[in-house]
mmCIF file of C-alpha atoms and ligand atoms in Angstrom:
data_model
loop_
_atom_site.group_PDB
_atom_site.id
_atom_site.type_symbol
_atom_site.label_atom_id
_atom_site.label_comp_id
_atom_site.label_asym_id
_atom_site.label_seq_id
_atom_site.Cartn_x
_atom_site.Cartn_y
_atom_site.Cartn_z
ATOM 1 C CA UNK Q 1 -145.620 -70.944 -25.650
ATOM 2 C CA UNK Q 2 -144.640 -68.918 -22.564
ATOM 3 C CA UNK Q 3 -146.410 -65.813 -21.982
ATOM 4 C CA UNK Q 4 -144.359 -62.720 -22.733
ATOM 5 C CA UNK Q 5 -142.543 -60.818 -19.179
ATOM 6 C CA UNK Q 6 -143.163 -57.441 -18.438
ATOM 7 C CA UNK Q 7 -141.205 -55.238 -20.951
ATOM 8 C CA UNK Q 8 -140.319 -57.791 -23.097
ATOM 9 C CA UNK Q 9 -136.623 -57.674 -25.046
ATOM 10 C CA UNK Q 10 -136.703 -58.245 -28.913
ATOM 11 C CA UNK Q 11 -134.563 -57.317 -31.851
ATOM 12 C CA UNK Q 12 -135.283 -54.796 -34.861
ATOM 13 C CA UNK Q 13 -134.659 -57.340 -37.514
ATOM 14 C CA UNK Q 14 -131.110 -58.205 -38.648
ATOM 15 C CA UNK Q 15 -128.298 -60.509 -36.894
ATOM 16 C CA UNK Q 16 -124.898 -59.584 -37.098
ATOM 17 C CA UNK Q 17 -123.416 -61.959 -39.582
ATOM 18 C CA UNK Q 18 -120.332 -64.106 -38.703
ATOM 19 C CA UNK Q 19 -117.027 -63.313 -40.526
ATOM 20 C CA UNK Q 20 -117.316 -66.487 -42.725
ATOM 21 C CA UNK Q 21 -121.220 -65.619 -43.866
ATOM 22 C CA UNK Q 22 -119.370 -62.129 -45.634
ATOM 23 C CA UNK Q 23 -116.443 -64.152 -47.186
ATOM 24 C CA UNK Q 24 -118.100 -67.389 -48.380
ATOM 25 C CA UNK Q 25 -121.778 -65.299 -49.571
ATOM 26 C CA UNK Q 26 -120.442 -64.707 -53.193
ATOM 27 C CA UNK Q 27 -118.697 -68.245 -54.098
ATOM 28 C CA UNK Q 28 -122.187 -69.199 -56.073
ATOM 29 C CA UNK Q 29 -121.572 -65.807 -58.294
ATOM 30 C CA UNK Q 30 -117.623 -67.084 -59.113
ATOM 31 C CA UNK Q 31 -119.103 -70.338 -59.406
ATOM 32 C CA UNK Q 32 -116.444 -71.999 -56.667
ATOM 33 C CA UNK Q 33 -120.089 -72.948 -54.353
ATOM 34 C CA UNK Q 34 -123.254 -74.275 -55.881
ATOM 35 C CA UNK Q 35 -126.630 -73.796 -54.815
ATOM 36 C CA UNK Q 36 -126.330 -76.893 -51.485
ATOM 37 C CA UNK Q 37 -123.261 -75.026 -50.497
ATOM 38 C CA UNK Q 38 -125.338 -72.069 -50.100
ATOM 39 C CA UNK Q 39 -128.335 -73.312 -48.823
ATOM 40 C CA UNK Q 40 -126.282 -74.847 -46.192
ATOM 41 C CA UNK Q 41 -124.319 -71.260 -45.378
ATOM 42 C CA UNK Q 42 -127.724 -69.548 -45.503
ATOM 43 C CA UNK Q 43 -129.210 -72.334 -42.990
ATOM 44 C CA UNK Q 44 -126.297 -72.483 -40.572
ATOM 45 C CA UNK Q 45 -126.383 -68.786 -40.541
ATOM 46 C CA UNK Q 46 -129.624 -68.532 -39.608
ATOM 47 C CA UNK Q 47 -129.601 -71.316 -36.503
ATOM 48 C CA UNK Q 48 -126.281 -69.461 -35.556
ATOM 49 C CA UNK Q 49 -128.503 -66.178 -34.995
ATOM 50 C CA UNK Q 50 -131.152 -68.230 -33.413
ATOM 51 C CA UNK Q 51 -128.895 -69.564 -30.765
ATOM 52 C CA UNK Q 52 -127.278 -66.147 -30.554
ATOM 53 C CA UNK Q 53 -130.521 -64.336 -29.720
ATOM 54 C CA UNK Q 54 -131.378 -67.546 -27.408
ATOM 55 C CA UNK Q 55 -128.357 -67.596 -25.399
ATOM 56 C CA UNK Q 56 -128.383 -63.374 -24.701
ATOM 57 C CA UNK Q 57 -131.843 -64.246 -23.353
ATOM 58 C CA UNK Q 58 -134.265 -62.668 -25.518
ATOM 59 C CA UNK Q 59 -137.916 -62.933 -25.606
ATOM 60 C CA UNK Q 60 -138.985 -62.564 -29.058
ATOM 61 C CA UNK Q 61 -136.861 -63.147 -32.250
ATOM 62 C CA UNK Q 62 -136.080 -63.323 -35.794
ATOM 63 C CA UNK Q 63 -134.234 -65.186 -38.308
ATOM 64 C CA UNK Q 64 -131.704 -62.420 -38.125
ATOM 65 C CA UNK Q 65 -132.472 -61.243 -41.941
ATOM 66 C CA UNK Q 66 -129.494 -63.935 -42.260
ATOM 67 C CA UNK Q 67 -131.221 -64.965 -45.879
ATOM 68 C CA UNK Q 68 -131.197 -61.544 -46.799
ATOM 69 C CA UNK Q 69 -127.724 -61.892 -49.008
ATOM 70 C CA UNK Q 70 -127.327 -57.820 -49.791
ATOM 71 C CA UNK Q 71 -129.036 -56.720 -46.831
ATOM 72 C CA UNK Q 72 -132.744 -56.127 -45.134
ATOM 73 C CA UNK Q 73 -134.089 -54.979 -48.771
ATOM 74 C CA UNK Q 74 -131.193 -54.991 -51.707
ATOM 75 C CA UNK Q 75 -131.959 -58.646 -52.288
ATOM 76 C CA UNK Q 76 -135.463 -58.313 -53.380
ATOM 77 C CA UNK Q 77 -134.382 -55.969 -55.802
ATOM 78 C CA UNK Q 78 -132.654 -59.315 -57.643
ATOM 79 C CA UNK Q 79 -136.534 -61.037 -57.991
ATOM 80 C CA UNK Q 80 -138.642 -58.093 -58.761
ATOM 81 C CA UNK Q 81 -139.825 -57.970 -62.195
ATOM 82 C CA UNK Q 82 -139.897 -54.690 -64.264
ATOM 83 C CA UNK Q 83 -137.197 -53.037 -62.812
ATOM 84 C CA UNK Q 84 -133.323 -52.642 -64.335
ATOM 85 C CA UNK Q 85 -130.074 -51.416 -62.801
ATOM 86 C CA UNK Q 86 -128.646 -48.031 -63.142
ATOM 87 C CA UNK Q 87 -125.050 -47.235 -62.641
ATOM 88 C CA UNK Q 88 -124.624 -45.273 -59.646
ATOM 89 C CA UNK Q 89 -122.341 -41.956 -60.437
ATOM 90 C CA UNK Q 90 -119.941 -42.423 -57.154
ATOM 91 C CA UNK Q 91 -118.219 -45.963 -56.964
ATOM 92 C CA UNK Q 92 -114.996 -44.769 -55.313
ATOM 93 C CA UNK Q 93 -113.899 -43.394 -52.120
ATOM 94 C CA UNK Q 94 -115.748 -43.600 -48.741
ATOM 95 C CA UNK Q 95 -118.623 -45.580 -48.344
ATOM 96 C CA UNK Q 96 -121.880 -43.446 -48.787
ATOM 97 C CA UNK Q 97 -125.371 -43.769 -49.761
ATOM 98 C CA UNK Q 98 -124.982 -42.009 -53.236
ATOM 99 C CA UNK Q 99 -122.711 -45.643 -54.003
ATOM 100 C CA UNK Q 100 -126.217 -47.834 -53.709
ATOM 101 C CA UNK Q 101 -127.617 -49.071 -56.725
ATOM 102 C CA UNK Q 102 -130.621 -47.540 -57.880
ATOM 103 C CA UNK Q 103 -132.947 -48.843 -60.457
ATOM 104 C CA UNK Q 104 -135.135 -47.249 -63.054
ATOM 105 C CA UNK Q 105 -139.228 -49.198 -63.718
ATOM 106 C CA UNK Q 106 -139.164 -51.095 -67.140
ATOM 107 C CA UNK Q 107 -142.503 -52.283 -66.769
ATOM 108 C CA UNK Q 108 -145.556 -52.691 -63.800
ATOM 109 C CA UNK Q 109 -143.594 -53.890 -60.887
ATOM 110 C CA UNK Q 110 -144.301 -57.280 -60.062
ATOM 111 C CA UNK Q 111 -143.183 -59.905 -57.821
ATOM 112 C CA UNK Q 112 -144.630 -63.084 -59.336
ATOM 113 C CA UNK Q 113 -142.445 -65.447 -56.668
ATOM 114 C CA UNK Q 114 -143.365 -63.425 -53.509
ATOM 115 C CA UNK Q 115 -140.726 -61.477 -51.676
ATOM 116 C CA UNK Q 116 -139.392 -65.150 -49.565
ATOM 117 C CA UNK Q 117 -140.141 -64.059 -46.228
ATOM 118 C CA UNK Q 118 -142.969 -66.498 -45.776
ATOM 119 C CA UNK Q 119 -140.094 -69.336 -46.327
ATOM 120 C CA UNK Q 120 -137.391 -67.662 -43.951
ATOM 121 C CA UNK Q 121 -140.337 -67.227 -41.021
ATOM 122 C CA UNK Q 122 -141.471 -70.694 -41.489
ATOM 123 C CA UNK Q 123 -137.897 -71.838 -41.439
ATOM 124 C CA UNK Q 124 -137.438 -69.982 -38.404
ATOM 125 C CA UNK Q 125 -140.509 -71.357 -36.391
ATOM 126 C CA UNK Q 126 -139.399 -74.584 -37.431
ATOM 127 C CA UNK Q 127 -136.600 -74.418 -35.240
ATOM 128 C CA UNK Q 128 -137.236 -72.296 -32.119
ATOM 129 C CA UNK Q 129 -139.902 -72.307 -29.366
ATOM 130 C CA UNK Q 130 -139.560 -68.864 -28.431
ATOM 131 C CA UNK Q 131 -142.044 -66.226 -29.282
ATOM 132 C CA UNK Q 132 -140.797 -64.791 -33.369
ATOM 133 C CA UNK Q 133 -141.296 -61.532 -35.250
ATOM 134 C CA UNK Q 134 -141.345 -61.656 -38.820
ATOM 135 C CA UNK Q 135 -139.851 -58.110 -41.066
ATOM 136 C CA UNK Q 136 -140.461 -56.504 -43.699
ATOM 137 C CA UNK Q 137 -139.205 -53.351 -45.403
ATOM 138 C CA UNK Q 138 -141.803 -50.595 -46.245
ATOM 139 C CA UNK Q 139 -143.533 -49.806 -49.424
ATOM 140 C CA UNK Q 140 -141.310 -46.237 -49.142
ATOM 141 C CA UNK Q 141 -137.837 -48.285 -48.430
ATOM 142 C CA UNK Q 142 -138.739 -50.384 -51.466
ATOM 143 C CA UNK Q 143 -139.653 -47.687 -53.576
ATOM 144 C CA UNK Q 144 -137.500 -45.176 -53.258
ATOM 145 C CA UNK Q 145 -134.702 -46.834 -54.967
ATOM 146 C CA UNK Q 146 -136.356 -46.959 -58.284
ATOM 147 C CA UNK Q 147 -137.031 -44.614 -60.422
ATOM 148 C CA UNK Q 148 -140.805 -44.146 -62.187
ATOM 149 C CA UNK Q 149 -138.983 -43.454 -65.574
ATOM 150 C CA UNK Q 150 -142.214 -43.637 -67.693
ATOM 151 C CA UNK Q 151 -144.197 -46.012 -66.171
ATOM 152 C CA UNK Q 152 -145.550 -44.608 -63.036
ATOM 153 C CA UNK Q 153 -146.261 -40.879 -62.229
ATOM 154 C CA UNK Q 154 -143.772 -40.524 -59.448
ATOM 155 C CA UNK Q 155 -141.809 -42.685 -56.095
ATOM 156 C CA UNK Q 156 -145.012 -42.197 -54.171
ATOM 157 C CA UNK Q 157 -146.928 -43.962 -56.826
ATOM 158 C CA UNK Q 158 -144.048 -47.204 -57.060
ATOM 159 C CA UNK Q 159 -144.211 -47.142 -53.082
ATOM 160 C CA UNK Q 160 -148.141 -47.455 -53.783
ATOM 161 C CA UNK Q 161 -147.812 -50.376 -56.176
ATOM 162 C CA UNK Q 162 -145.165 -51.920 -53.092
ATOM 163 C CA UNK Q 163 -147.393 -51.866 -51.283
ATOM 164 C CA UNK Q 164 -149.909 -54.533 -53.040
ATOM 165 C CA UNK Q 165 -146.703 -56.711 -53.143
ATOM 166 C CA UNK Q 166 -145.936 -56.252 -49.608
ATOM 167 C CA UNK Q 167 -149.833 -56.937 -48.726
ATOM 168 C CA UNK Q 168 -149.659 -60.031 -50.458
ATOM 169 C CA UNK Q 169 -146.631 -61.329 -48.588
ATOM 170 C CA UNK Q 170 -147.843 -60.063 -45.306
ATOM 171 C CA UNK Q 171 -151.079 -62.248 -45.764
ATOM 172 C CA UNK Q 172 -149.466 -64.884 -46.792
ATOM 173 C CA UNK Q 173 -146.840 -64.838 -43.748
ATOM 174 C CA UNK Q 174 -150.440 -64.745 -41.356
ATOM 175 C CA UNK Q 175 -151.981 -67.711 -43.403
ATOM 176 C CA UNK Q 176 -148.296 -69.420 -42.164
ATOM 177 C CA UNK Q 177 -148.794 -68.703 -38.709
ATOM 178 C CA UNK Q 178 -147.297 -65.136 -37.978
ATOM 179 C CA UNK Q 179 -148.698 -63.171 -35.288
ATOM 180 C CA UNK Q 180 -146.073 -60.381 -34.803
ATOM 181 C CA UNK Q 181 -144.867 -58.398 -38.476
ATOM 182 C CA UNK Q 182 -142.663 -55.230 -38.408
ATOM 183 C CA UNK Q 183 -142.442 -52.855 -41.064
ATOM 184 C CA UNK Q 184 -139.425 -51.343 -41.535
ATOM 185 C CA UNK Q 185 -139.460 -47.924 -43.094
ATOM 186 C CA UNK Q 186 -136.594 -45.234 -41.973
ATOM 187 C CA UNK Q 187 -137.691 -41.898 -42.553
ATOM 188 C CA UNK Q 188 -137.108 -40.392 -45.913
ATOM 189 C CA UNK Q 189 -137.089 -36.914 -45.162
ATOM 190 C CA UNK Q 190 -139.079 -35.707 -47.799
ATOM 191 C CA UNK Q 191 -142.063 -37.738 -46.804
ATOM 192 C CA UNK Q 192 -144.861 -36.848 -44.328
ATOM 193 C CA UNK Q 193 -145.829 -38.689 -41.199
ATOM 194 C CA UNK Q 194 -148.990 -38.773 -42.814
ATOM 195 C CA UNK Q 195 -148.191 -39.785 -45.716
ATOM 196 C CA UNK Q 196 -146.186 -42.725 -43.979
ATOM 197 C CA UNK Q 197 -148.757 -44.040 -42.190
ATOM 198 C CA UNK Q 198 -151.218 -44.019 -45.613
ATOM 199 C CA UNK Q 199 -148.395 -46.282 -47.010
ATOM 200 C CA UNK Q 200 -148.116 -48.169 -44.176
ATOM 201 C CA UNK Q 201 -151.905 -48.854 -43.818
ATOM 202 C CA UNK Q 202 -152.366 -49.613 -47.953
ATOM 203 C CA UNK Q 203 -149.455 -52.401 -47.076
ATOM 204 C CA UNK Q 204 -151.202 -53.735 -44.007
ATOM 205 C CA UNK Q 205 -154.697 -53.468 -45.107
ATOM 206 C CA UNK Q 206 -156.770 -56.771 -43.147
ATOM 207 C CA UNK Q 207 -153.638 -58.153 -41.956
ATOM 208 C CA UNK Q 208 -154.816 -60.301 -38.564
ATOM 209 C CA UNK Q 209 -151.446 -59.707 -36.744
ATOM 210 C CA UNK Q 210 -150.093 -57.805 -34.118
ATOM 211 C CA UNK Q 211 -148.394 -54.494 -36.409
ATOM 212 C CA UNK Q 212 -144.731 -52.703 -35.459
ATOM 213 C CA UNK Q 213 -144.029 -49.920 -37.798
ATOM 214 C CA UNK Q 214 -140.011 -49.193 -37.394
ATOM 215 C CA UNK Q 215 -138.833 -46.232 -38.187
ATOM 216 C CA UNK Q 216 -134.986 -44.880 -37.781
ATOM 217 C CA UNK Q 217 -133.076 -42.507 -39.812
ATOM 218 C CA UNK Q 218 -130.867 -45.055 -41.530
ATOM 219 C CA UNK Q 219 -127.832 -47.247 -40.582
ATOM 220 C CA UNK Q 220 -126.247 -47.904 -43.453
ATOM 221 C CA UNK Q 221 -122.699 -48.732 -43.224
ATOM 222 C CA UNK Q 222 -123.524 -47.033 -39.506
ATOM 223 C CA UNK Q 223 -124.396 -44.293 -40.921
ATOM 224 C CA UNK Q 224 -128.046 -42.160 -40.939
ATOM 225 C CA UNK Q 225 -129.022 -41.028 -43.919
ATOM 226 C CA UNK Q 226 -131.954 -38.069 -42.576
ATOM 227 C CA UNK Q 227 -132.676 -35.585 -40.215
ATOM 228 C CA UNK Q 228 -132.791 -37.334 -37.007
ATOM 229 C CA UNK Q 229 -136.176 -35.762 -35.375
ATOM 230 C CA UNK Q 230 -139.703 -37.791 -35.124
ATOM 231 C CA UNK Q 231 -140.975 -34.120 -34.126
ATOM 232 C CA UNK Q 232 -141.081 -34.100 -37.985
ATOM 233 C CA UNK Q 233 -143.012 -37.095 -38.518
ATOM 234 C CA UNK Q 234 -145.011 -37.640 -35.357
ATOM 235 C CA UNK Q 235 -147.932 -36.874 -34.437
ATOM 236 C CA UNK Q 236 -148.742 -37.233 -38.035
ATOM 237 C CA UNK Q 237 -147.427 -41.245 -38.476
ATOM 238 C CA UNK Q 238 -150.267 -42.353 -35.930
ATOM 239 C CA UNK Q 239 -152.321 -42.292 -38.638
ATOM 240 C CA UNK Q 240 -150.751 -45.897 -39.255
ATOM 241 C CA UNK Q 241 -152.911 -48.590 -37.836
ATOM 242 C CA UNK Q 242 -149.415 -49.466 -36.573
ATOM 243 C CA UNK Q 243 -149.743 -51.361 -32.492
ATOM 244 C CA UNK Q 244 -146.308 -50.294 -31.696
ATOM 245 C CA UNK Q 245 -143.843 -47.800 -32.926
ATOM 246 C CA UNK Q 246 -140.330 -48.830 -32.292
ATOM 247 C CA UNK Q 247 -137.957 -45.709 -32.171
ATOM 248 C CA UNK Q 248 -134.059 -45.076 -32.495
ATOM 249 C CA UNK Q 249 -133.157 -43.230 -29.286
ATOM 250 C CA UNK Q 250 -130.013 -44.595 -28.008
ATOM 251 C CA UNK Q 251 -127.969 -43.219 -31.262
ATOM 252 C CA UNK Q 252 -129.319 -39.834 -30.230
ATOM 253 C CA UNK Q 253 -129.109 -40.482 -26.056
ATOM 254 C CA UNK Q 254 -132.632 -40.929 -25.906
ATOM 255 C CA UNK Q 255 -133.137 -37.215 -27.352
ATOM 256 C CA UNK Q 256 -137.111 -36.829 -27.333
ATOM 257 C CA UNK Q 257 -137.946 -39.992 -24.923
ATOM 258 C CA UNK Q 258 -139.878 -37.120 -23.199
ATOM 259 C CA UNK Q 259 -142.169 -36.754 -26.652
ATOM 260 C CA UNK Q 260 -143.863 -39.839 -26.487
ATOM 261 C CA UNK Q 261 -145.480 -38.842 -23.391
ATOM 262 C CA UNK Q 262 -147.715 -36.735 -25.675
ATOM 263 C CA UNK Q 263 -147.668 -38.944 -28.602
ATOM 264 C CA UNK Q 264 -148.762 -41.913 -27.064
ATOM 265 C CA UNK Q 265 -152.334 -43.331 -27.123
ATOM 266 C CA UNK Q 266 -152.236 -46.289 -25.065
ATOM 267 C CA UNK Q 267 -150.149 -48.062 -28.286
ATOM 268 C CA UNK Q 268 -146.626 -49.471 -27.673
ATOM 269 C CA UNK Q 269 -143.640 -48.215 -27.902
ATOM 270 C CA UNK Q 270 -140.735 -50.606 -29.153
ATOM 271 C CA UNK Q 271 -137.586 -48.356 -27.748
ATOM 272 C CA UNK Q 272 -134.587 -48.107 -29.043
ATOM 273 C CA UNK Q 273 -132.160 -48.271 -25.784
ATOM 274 C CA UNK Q 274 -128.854 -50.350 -27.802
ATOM 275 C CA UNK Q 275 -126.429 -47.926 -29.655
ATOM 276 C CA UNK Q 276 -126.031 -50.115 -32.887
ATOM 277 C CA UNK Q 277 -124.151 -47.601 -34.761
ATOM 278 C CA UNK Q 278 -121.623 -47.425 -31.559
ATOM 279 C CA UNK Q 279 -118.610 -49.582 -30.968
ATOM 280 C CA UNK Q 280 -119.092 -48.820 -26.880
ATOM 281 C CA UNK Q 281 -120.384 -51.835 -25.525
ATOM 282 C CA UNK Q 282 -123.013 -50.821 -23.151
ATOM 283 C CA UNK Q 283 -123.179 -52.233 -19.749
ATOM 284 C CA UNK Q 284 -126.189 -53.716 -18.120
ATOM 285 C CA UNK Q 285 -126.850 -50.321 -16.061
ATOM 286 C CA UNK Q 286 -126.438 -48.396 -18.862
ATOM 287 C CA UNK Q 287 -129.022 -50.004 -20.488
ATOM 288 C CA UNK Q 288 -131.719 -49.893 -17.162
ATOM 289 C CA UNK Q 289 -130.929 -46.427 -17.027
ATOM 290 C CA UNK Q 290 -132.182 -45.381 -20.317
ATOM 291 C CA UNK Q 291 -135.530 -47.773 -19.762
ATOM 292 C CA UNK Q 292 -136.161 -45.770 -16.795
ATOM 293 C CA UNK Q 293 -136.185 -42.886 -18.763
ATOM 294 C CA UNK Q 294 -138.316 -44.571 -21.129
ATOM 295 C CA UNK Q 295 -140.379 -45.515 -18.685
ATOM 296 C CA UNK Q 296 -140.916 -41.469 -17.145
ATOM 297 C CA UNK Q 297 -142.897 -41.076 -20.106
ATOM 298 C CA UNK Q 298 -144.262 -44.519 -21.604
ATOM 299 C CA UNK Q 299 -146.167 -47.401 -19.316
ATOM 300 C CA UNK Q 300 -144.049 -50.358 -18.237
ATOM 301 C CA UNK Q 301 -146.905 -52.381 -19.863
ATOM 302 C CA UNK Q 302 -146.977 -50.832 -22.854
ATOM 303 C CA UNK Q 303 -142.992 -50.925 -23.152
ATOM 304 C CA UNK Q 304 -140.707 -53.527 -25.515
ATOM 305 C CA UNK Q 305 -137.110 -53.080 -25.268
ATOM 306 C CA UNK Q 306 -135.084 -53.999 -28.381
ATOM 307 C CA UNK Q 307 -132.231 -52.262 -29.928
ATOM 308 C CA UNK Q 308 -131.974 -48.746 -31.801
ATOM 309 C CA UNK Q 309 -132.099 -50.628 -35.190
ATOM 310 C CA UNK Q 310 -130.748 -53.906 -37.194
ATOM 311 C CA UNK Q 311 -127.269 -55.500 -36.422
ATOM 312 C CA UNK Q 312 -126.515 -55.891 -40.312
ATOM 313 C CA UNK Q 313 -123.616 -53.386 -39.511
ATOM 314 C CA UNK Q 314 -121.991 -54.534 -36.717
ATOM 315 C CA UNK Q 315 -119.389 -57.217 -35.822
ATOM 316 C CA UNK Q 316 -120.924 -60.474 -34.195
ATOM 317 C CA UNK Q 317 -118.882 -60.388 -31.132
ATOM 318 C CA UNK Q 318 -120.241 -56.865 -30.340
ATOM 319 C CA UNK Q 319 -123.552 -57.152 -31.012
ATOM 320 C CA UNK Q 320 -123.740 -60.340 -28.952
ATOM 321 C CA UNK Q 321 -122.751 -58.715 -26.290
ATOM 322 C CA UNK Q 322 -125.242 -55.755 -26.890
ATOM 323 C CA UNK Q 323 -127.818 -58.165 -26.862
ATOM 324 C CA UNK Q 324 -126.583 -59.986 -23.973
ATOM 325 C CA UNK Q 325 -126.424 -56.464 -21.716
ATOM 326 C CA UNK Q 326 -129.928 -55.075 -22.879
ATOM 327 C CA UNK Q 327 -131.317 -58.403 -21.377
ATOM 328 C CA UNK Q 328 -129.539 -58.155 -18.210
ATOM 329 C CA UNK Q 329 -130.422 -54.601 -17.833
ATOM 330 C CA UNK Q 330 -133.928 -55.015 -19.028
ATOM 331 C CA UNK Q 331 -133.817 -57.682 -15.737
ATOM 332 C CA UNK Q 332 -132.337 -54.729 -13.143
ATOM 333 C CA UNK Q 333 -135.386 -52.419 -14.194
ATOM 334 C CA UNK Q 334 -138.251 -55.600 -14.148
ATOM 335 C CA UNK Q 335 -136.928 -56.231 -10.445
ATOM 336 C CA UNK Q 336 -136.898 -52.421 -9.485
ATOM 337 C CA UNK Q 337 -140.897 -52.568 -10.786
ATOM 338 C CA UNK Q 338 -141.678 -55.453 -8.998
ATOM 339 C CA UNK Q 339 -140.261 -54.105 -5.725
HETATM 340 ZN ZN1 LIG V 1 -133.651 -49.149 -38.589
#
């Protein structure tokens, strides 16, 4: 396999879907598909996001989360034991996060089947030779959803138990081959940096990989859920035995870029330099000049350039050509460096 460029350009997990993934997804619950009709969408829809992320140029990939039927972590929701649905009290009008469905523990969480990423990285390696990054959501993102009823003490103690799933997957996913693993996990607001990284480090415990921890405020719908400041989770979240942070900053035009100059520790930072929530289609110079101001405060060779967050949200078109101008900018700024 190639060795990586300078500043290389990956993704944050998720592919935008095309328009016939979202129409045709649900036959199999109607019962107009059966289960080859959908392992043939699910397939297609992953090569499609291959060759998408192939053709814009990038340097590391994923599988786009295209498996992922309700999104990065909804499906896993449908094979975890000891958990049940609750109604959520808002099902009409705008979109919001109060219309998610939330879930209440029956019995000790448990995940007897694993959580499938192992089978949608090895797909994935199966049919690229380009450098991949496998994803997972966070024992926080999991938990937080689910109520402890009577069964555990409180969320921080079902994000605990998450975690042991999540660890078991994550070793697993090595013993398959994976050398890069992100952990997604936007900030909660009511959590501590410190207690992120805890989380974070109980869910990687003697993983042999490289480590990204992810965290953004949310994207939902395009939409962020939390206060929109790492001032209140860093310096705290270095805690995590994380080897690269990557960070929303284009949503926020790259407000506190000029931070990690005192956060960082010689780790790397994964920035955040594509607008996912936007519509604007950035050009190729808007993108170099936001990774020159990434790069005022963060070393070129500790730098990988990837978008603000998931495309789960956004139309294919545009987030192809997102892709597509964050790799031709990325190009503008290696050439100024080389000069
Ligand atoms: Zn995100």
């Amino acid at each position: 396999m190639n060795k990586l460029p300078l500043l290389p350009t990956t993704v944050v997990g998720s592919h935008a879907k095309p328009s016939w993934w979202h129409q045709c997804k649900g036959l199999i619950d109607t019962g107009e598909w059966g289960s080859q009709d959908l392992s043939e969408l699910l397939d297609d829809a992953v090569d499609i996001a291959i060759l998408d992320q192939e053709r814009a140029g990038l340097d590391i990939i994923t599988d786009g989360e295209s498996r992922r039927l309700d999104g990065y972590v909804d499906g896993y929701y449908a094979i975890i034991e000891g958990i049940q649905a609750t109604e959520p009290k808002r099902k009409a009008g705008p979109w919001g996060y109060d219309q998610q469905t939330r879930y209440k523990a029956t019995a000790p969480i448990k995940a007897p089947a694993g959580l499938g990423i192992v089978s949608e990285y090895t797909y994935l390696v199966s049919k690229t030779s380009l450098h991949t990054k496998a994803t997972c959501a966070g024992p926080l993102t999991f938990g937080s959803r689910i109520h402890p009823a009577n069964i555990y003490k409180d969320t921080v103690s079902v994000a605990e138990e998450f975690a042991e799933v999540i660890n078991t997957e994550l070793k697993e996913l090595v013993a398959n081959g994976a050398t890069f693993i992100q952990i997604d996990e936007p900030a909660r607001g009511n959590v501590t940096g410190e207690e992120m990284a805890r989380l974070f480090n109980k869910a990687t415990n003697g993983v042999k990989a490289k480590l990204a921890f992810h965290i953004c405020f949310g994207n939902r719908a395009g939409r962020a859920r939390f206060k929109r400041s790492y001032g209140d989770y860093f310096p705290g979240v270095l805690n995590a035995n994380a080897d690269q942070f990557v960070l929303e900053y284009a949503s926020r035009e790259m407000s506190e870029v000029e931070k990690w100059s005192d956060w960082a520790d010689g780790r790397e930072l994964g920035a955040g330099i594509i607008d996912v929530k936007s519509f604007h289609p950035e050009s190729p110079e808007d993108v170099a000049s936001r990774l020159r101001d990434v790069l005022k405060y963060a070393k070129p060779d500790t730098v990988f350039v990837n978008p603000d967050c998931g495309f789960g949200w956004s139309p294919r078109y545009i987030a192809v050509s997102k892709l597509t101008a964050m790799v031709q900018g990325t190009a503008i700024v290696r050439k100024e460096l080389s000069l």
